[in-house]
PDB file of C-alpha atoms and ligand atoms in Angstrom:
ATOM      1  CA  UNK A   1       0.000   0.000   0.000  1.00  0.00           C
ATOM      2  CA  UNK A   2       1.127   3.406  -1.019  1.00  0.00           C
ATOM      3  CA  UNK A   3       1.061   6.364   1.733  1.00  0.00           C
ATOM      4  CA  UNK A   4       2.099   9.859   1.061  1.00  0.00           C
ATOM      5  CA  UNK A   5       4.658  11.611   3.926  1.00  0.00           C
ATOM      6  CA  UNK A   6       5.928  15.079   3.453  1.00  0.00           C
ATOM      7  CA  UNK A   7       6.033  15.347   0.350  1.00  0.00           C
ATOM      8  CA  UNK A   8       6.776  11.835  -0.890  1.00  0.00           C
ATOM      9  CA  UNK A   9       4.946   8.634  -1.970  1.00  0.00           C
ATOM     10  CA  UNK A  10       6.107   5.410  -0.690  1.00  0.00           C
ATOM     11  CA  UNK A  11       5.093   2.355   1.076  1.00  0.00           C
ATOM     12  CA  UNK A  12       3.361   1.967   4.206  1.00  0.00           C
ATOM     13  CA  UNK A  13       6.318  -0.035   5.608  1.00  0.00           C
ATOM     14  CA  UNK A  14       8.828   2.594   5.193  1.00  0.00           C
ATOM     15  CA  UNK A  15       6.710   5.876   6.304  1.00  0.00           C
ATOM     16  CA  UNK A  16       8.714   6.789   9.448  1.00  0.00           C
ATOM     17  CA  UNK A  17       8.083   9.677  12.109  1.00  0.00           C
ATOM     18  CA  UNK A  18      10.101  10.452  14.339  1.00  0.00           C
ATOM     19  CA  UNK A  19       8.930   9.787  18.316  1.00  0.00           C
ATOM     20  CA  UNK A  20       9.193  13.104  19.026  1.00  0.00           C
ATOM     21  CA  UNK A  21       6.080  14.276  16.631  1.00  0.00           C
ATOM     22  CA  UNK A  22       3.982  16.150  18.660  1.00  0.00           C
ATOM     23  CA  UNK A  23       1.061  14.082  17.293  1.00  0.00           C
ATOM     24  CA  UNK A  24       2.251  11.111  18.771  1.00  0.00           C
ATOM     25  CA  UNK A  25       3.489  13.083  22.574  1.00  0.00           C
ATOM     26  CA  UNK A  26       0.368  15.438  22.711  1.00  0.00           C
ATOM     27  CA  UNK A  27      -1.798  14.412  19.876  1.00  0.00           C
ATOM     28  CA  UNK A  28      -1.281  17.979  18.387  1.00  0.00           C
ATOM     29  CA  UNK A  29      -2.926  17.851  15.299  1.00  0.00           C
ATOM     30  CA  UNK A  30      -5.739  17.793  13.141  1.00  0.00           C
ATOM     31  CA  UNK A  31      -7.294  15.496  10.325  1.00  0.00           C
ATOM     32  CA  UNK A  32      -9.752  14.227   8.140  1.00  0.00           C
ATOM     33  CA  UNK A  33     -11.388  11.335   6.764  1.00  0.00           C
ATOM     34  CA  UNK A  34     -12.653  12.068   2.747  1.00  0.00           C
ATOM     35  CA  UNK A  35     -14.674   9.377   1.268  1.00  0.00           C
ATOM     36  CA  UNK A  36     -13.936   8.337  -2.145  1.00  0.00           C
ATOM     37  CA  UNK A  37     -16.222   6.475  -4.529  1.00  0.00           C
ATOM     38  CA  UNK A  38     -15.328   4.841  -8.037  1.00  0.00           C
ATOM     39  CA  UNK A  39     -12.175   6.351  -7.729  1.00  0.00           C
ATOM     40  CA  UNK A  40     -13.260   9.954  -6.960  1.00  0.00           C
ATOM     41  CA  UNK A  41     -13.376  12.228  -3.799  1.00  0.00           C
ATOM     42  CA  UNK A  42     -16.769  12.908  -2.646  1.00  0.00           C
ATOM     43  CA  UNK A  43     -17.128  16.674  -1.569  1.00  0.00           C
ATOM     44  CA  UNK A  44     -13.327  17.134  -1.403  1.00  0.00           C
ATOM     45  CA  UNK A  45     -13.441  21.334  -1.164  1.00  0.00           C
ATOM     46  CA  UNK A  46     -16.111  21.058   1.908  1.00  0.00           C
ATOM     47  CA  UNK A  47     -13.326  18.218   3.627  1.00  0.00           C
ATOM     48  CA  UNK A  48     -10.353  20.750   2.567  1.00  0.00           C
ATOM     49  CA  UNK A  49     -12.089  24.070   4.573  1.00  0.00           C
ATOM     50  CA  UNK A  50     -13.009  22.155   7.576  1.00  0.00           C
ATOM     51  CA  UNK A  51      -9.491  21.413   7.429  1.00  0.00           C
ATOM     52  CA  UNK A  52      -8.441  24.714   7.289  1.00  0.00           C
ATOM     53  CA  UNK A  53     -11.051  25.427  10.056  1.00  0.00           C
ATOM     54  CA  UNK A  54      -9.259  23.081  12.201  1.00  0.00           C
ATOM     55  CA  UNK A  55      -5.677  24.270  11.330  1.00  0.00           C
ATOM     56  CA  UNK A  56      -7.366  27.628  12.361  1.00  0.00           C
ATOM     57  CA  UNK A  57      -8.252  26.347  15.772  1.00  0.00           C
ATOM     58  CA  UNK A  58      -4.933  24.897  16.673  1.00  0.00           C
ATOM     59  CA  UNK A  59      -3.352  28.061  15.455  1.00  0.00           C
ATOM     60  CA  UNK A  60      -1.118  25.488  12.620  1.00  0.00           C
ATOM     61  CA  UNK A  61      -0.034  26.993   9.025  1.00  0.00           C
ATOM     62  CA  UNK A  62      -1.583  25.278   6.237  1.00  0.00           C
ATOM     63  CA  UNK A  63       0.929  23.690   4.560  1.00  0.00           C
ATOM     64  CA  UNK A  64      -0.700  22.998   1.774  1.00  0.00           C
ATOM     65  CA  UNK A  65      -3.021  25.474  -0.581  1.00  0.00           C
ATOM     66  CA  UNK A  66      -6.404  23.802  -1.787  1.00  0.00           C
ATOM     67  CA  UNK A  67      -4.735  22.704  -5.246  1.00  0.00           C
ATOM     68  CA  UNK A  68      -1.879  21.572  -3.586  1.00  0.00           C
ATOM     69  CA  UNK A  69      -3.425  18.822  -1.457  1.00  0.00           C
ATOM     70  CA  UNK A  70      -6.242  18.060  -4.295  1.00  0.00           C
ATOM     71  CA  UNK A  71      -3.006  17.260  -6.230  1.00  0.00           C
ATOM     72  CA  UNK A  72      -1.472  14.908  -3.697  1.00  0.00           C
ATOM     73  CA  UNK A  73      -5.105  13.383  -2.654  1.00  0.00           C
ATOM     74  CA  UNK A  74      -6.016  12.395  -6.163  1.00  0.00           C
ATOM     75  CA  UNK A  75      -2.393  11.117  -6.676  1.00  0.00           C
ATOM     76  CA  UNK A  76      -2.622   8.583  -3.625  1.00  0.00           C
ATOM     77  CA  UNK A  77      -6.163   7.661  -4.736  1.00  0.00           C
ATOM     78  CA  UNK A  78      -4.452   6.542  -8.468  1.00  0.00           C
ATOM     79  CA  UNK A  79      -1.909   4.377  -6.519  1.00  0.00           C
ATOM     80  CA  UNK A  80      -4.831   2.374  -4.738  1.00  0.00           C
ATOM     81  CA  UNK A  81      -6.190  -0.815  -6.065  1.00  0.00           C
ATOM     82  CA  UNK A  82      -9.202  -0.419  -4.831  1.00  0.00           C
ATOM     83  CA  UNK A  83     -11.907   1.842  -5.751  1.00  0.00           C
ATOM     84  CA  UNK A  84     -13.763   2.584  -2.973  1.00  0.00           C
ATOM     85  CA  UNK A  85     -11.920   4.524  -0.815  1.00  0.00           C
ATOM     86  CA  UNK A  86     -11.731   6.401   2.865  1.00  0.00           C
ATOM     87  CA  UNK A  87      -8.849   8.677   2.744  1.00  0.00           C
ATOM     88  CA  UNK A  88      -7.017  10.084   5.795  1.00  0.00           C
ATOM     89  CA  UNK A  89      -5.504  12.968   5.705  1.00  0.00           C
ATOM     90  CA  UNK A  90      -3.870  13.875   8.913  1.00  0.00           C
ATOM     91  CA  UNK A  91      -1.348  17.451   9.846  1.00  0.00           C
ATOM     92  CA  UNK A  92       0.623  17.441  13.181  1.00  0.00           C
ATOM     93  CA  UNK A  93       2.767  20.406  14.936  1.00  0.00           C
ATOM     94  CA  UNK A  94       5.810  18.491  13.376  1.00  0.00           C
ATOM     95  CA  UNK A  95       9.177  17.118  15.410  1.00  0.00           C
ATOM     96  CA  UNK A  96      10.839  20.045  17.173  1.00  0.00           C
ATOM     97  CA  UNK A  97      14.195  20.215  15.147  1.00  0.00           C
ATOM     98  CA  UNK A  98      17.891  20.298  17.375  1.00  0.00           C
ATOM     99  CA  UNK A  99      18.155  22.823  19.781  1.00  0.00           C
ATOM    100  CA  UNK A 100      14.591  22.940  20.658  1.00  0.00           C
ATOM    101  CA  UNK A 101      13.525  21.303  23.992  1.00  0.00           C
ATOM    102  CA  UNK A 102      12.456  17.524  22.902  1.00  0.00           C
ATOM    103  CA  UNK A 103       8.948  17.543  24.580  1.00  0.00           C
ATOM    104  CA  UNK A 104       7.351  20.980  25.764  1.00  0.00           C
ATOM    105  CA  UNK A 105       4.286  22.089  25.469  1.00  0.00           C
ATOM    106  CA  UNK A 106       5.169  25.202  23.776  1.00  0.00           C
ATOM    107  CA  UNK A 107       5.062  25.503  20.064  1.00  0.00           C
ATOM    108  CA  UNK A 108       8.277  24.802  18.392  1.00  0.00           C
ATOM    109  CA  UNK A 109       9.631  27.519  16.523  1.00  0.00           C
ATOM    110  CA  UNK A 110      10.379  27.005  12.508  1.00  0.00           C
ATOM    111  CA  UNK A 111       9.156  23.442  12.551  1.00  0.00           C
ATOM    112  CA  UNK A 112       7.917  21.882   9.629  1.00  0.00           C
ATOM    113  CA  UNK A 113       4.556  20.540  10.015  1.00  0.00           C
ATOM    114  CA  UNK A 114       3.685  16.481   9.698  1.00  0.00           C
ATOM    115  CA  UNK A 115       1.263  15.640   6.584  1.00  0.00           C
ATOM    116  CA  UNK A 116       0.599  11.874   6.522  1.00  0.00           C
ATOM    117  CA  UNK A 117      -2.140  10.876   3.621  1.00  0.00           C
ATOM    118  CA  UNK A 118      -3.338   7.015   3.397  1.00  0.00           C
ATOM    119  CA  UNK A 119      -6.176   5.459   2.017  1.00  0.00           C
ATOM    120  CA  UNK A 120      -8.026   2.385   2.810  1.00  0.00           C
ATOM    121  CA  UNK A 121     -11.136   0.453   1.378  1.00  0.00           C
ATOM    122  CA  UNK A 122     -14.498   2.172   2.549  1.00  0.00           C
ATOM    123  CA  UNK A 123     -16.812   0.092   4.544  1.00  0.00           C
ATOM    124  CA  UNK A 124     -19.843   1.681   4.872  1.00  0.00           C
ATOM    125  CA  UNK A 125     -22.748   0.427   6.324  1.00  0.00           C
ATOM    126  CA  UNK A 126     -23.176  -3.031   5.467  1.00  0.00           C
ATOM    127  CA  UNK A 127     -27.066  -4.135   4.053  1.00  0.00           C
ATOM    128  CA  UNK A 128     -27.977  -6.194   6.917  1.00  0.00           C
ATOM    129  CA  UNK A 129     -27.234  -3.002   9.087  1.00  0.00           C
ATOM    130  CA  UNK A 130     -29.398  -0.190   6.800  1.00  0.00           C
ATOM    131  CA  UNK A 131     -32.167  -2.800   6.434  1.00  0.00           C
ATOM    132  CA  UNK A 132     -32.560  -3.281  10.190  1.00  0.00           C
ATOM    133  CA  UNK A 133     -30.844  -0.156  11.885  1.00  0.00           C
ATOM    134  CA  UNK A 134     -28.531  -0.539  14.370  1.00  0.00           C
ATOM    135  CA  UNK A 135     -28.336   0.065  18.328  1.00  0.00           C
ATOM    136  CA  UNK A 136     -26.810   3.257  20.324  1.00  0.00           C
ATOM    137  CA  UNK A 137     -26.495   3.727  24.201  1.00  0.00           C
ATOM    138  CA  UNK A 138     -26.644   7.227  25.514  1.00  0.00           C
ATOM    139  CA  UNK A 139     -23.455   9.076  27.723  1.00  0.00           C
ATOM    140  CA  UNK A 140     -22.861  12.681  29.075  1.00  0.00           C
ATOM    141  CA  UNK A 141     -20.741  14.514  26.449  1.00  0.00           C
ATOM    142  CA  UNK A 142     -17.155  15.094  28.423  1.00  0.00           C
ATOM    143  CA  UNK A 143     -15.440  16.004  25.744  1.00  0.00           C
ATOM    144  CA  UNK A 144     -13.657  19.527  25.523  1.00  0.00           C
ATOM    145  CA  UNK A 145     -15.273  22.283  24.637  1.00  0.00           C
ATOM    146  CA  UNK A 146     -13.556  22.239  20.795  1.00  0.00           C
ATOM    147  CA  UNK A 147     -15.573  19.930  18.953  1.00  0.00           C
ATOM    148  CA  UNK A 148     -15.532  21.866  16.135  1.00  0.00           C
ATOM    149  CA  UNK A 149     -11.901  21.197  15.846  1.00  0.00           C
ATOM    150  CA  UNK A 150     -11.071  17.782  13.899  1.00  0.00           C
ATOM    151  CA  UNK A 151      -8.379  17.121  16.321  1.00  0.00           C
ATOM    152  CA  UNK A 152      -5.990  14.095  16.607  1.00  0.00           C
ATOM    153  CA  UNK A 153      -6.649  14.017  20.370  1.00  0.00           C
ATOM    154  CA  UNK A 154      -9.402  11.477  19.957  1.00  0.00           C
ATOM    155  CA  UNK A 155      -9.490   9.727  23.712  1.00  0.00           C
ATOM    156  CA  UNK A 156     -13.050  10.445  24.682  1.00  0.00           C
ATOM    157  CA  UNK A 157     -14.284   9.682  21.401  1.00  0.00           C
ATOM    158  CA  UNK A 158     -12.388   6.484  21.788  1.00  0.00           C
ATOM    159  CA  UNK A 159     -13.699   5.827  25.111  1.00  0.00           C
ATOM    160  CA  UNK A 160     -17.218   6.551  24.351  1.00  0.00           C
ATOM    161  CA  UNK A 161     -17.277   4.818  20.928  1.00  0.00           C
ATOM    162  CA  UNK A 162     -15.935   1.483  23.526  1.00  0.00           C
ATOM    163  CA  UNK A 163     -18.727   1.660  25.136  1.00  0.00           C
ATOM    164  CA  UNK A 164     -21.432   1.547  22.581  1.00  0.00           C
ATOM    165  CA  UNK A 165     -19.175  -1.966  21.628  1.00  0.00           C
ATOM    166  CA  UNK A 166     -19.470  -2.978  24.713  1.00  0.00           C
ATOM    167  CA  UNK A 167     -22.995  -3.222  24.279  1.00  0.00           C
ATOM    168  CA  UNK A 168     -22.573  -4.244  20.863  1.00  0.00           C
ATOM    169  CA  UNK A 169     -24.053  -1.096  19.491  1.00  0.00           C
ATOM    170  CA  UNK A 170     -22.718   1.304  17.052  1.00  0.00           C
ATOM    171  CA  UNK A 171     -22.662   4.617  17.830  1.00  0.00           C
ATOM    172  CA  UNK A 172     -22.689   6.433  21.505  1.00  0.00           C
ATOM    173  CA  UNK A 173     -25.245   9.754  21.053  1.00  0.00           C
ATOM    174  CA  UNK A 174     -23.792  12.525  23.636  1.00  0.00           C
ATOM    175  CA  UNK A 175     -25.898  14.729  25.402  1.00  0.00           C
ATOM    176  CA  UNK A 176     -24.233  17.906  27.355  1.00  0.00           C
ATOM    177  CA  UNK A 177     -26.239  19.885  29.821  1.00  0.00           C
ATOM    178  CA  UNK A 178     -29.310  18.028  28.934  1.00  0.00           C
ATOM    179  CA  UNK A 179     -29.007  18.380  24.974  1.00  0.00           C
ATOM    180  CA  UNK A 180     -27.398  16.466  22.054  1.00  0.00           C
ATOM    181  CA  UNK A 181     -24.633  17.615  20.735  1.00  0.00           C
ATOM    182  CA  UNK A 182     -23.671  14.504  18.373  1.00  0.00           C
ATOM    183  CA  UNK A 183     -22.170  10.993  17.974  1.00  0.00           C
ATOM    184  CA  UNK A 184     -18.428   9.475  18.921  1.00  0.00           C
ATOM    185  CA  UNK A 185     -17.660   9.453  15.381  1.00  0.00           C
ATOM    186  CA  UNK A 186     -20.881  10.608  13.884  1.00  0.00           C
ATOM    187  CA  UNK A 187     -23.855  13.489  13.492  1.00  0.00           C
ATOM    188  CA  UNK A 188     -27.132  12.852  15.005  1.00  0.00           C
ATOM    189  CA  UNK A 189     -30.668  12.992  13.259  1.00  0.00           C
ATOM    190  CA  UNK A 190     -34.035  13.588  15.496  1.00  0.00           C
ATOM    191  CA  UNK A 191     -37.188  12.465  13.269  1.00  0.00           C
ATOM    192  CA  UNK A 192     -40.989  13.785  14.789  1.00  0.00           C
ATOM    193  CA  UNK A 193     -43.746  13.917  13.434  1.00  0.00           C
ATOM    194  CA  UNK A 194     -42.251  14.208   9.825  1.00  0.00           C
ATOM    195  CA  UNK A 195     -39.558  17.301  10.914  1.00  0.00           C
ATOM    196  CA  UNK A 196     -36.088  16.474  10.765  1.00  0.00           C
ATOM    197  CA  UNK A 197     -33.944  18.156  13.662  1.00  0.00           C
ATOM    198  CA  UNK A 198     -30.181  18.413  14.532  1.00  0.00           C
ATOM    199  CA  UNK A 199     -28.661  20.676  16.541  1.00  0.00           C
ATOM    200  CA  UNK A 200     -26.902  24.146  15.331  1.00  0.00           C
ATOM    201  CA  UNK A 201     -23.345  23.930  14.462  1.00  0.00           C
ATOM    202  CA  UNK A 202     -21.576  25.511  17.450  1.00  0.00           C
ATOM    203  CA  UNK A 203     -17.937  25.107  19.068  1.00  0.00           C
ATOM    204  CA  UNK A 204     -19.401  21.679  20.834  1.00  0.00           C
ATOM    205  CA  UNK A 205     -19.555  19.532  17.585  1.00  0.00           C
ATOM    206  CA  UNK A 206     -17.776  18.843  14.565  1.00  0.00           C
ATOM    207  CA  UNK A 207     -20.250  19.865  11.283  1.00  0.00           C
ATOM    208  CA  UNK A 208     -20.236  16.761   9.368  1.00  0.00           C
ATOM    209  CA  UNK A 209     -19.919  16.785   5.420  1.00  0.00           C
ATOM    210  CA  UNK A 210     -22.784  14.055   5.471  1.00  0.00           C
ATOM    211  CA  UNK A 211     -24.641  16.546   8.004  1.00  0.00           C
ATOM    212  CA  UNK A 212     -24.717  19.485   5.668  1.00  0.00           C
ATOM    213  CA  UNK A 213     -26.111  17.240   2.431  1.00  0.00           C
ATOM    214  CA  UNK A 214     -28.520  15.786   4.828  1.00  0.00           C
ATOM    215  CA  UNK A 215     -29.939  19.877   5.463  1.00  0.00           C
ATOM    216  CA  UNK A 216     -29.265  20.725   1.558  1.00  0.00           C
ATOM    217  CA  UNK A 217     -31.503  16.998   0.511  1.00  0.00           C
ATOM    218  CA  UNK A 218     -33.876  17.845   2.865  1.00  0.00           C
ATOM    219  CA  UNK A 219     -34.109  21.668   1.649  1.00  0.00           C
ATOM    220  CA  UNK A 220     -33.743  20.595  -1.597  1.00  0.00           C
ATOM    221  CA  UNK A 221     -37.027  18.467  -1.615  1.00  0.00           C
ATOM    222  CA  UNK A 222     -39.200  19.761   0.662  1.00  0.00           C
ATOM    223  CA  UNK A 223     -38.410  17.846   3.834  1.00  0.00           C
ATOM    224  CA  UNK A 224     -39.639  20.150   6.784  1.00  0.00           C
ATOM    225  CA  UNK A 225     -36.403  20.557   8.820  1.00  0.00           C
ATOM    226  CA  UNK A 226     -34.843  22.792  11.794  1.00  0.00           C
ATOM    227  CA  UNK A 227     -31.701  22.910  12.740  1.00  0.00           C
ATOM    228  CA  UNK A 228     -31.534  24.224  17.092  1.00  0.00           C
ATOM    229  CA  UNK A 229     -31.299  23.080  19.996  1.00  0.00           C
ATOM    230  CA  UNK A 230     -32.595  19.493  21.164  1.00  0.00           C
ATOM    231  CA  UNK A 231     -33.441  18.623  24.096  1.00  0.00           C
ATOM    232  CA  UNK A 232     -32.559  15.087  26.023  1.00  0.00           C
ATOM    233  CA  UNK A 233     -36.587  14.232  26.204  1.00  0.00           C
ATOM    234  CA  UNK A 234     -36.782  14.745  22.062  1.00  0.00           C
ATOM    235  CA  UNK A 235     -34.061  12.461  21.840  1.00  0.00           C
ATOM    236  CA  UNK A 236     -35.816  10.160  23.402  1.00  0.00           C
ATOM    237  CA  UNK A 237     -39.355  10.300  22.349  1.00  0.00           C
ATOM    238  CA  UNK A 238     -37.755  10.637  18.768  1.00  0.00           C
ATOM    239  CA  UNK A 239     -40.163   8.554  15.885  1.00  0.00           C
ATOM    240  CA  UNK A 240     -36.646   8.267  14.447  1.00  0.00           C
ATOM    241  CA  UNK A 241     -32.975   8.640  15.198  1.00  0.00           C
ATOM    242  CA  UNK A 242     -29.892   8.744  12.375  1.00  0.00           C
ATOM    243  CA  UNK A 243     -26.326   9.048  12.487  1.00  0.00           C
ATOM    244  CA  UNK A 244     -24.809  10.445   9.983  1.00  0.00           C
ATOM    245  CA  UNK A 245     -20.923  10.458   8.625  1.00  0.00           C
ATOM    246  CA  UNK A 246     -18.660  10.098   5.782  1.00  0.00           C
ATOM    247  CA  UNK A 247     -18.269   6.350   5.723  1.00  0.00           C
ATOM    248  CA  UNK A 248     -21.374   5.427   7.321  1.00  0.00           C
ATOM    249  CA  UNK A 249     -23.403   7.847   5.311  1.00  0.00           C
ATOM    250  CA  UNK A 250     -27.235   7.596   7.051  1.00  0.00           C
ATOM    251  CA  UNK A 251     -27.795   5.242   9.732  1.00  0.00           C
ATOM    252  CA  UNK A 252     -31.027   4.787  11.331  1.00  0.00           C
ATOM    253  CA  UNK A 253     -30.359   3.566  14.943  1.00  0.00           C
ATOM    254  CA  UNK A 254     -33.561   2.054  16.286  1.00  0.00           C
ATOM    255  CA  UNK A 255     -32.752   1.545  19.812  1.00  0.00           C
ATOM    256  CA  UNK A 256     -31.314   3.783  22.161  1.00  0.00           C
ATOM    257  CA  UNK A 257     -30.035   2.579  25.506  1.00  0.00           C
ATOM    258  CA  UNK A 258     -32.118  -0.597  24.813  1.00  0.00           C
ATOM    259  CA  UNK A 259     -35.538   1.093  24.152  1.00  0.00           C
ATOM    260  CA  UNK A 260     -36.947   0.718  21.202  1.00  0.00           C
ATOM    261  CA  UNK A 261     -36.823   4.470  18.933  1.00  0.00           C
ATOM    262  CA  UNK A 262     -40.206   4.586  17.344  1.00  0.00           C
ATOM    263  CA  UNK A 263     -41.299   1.716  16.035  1.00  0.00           C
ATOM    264  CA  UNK A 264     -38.003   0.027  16.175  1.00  0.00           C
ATOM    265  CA  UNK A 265     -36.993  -0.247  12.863  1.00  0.00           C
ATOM    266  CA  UNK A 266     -35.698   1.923  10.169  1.00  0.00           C
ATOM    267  CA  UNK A 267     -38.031   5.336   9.669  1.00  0.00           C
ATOM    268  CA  UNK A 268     -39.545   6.541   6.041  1.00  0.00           C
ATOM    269  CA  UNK A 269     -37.415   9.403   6.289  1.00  0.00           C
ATOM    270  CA  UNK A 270     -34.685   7.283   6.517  1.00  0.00           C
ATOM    271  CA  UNK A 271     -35.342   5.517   4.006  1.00  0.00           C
ATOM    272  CA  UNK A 272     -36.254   8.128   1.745  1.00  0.00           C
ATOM    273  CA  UNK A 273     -32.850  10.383   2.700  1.00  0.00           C
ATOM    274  CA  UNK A 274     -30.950   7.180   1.951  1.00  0.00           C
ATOM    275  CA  UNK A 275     -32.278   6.820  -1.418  1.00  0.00           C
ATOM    276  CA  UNK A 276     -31.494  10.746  -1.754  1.00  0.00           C
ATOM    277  CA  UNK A 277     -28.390  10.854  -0.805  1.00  0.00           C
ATOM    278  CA  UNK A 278     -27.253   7.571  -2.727  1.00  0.00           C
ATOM    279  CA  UNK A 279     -28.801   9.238  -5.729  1.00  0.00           C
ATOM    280  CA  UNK A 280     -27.340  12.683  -5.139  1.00  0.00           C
ATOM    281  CA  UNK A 281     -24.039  11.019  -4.920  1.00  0.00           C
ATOM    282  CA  UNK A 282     -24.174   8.887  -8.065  1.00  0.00           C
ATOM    283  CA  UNK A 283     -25.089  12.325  -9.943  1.00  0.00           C
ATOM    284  CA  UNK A 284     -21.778  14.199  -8.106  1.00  0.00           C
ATOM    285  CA  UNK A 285     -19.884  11.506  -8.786  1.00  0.00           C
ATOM    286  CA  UNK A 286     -21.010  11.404 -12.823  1.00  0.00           C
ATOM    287  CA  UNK A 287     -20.490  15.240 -13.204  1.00  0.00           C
TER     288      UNK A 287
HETATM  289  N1  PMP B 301     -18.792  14.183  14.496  1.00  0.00           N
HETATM  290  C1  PMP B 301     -17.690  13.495  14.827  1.00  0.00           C
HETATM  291  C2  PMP B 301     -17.187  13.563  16.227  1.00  0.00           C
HETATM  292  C3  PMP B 301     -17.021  12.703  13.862  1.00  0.00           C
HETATM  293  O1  PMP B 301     -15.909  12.023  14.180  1.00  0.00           O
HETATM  294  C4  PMP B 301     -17.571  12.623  12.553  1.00  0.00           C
HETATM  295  C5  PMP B 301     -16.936  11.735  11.525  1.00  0.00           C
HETATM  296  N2  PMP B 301     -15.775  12.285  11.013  1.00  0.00           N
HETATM  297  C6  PMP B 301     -18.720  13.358  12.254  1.00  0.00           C
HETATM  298  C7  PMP B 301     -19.307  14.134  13.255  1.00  0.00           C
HETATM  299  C8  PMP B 301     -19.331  13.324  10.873  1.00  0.00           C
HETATM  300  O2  PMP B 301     -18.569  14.080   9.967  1.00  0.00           O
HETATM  301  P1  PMP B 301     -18.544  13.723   8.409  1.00  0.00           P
HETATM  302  O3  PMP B 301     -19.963  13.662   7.950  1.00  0.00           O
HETATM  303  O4  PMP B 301     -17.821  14.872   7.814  1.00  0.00           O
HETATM  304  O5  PMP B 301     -17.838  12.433   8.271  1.00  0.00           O
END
C-alpha cells in the first residue's frame, strides 16, 4: 500500500516519524477522513475548509493550498487498487528540530509541520445493518469544549465509541447539559412527526460533510427541517434517530439505551434520505 509523507509517496512499511512528533506526545494535530467512490473524492473542497477550520483552531499553518493537497489526494487515490476509498488525511505540529527542547508544550519555533495521507477500502454500512438499523447507548458529552476542531486528540471519542461496543451497538449519542450535541464518530438525526432536527453547528460539535447534504436533501425536496437546539426528552421520544458520517453515510439507529426508537426499525425518512443521498451522490460523482 502506497502512503504519502511530506512530500513523498512510498510504502506503508517505510513511512517513518520520528517519536518526538507532537502528534504522537500530545496528539497535536488535526485530520480528516474524505470518502472516495469509483475512484473519486466525494465533496473534497467542503473536507479541505473544515481542514483549514481546524488548522485555524490549533493556530497550525496550512501547509498545503487547496490545489496543492487536491493534487497529492487524487495522486494517492491513483496508486490504490481499490476503488472505494476512505482517505485520511492527517497534519501534526511536526518534530521540534535540534536545539529545541524535545517535549514541551510550547510551540516549536520554525518546525515543519507532519502531513501523513493514506487510504483504505471504505466500509460503509453493510445491508444487513441499513435494512434493520442498528443500536446506540446514551453518555454525558465530556469532551472539551472544541468539537468543532477535527483534532488528533481522539481519547473520549475512543472511550465513548468502547462503550457503545461494549454493548454491541454502534454509535454512543452525547448529550451535554441536557441536549445532544452529536455521535463518537458521527452526526445525530431527530425524526418527529415528519420534521427532521439536529442541533446548530456551534464550538461543541464537529459539522459533518454528510450533516450538511442531509440539510441541503432535505431543503432541496421539501423535507420540513430545523436545525436548534434538542433537548434530552426529544431524543428520546424521537419517531426516528440517524447518524450520519462520511463512511457510514445515514444510519437509522432504532434503539437507544435498549428502548426501542419509534417503532423500532428503520423510519420513512430514513429511508427516503438514503435513497437521496445515494442518488445525489451517483449524480456528483457522474459530473
Ligand atoms: N462528528 C464526529 C465527532 C465525527 O468524528 C464525525 C466523523 N468524522 C462526524 C461528526 C461526521 O462528519 P462527516 O460527515 O464529515 O464524516
Amino acid at each position: 500500500m502506497s502512503v504519502y509523507l511530506n512530500g513523498r509517496f512510498l510504502p506503508l512499511g517505510e513511512a517513518k516519524v520520528s517519536v518526538l512528533d507532537r502528534g504522537f506526545l500530545f496528539g497535536d494535530g488535526v485530520y480528516e477522513v474524505v470518502p472516495v467512490y469509483s475512484n473519486k473524492p466525494f465533496r473534497l473542497d467542503d473536507h479541505l475548509r473544515r481542514l483549514q477550520r481546524s488548522l485555524d483552531g490549533i493556530r497550525l499553518a496550512n501547509p498545503h493550498t487547496i490545489a496543492e493537497w487536491r493534487e497529492r489526494i487524487l495522486q494517492l487515490i491513483a496508486l490504490q487498487d481499490f476503488a472505494d476509498q476512505s482517505v485520511y488525511v492527517q497534519v501534526t505540529r511536526g518534530t521540534p528540530g535540534e536545539g529545541q527542547p524535545p517535549r514541551d508544550h510550547v510551540f516549536p519555533q520554525a518546525t515543519p509541520p507532519t502531513v501523513f495521507l493514506f487510504a483504505q477500502p471504505l466500509v460503509t454500512a453493510t445491508p444487513a445493518q441499513k435494512a434493520a438499523g442498528v443500536c446506540a447507548v446514551s453518555a454525558v458529552d465530556n469532551r472539551w469544549l472544541r468539537g468543532d476542531i477535527k483534532a488528533i486528540s481522539l481519547l473520549a471519542n475512543v472511550l465513548l465509541r468502547q462503550r457503545a461496543i461494549d454493548a454491541d451497538c454502534a454509535e454512543t449519542v452525547m448529550l451535554r447539559d441536557g441536549f445532544l450535541t452529536e455521535g463518537s464518530a458521527s452526526n445525530i438525526f431527530v425524526v418527529k412527526d415528519g420534521v427532521l432536527r439536529t442541533p446548530p453547528a456551534s464550538n461543541l460539535m464537529l459539522t459533518g460533510i454528510t450533516h450538511d447534504v442531509v440539510l441541503e436533501l432535505a431543503a432541496a425536496h421539501g423535507i420540513p427541517h430545523e436545525v436548534r437546539a434538542i433537548p434530552e426528552a426529544e431524543v428520546r421520544a424521537a419517531d426516528e434517530l440517524w447518524m450520519t458520517s462520511s463512511t457510514r453515510e445515514i444510519l437509522a439507529i432504532v434503539k437507544l439505551d435498549g428502548v426501542p426508537v419509534g417503532a423500532g426499525a428503520p423510519g420513512p425518512l430514513a429511508r427516503r434520505m438514503d435513497a437521496l443521498y445515494q442518488t445525489f451522490k451517483q449524480e456528483v460523482m457522474r459530473a
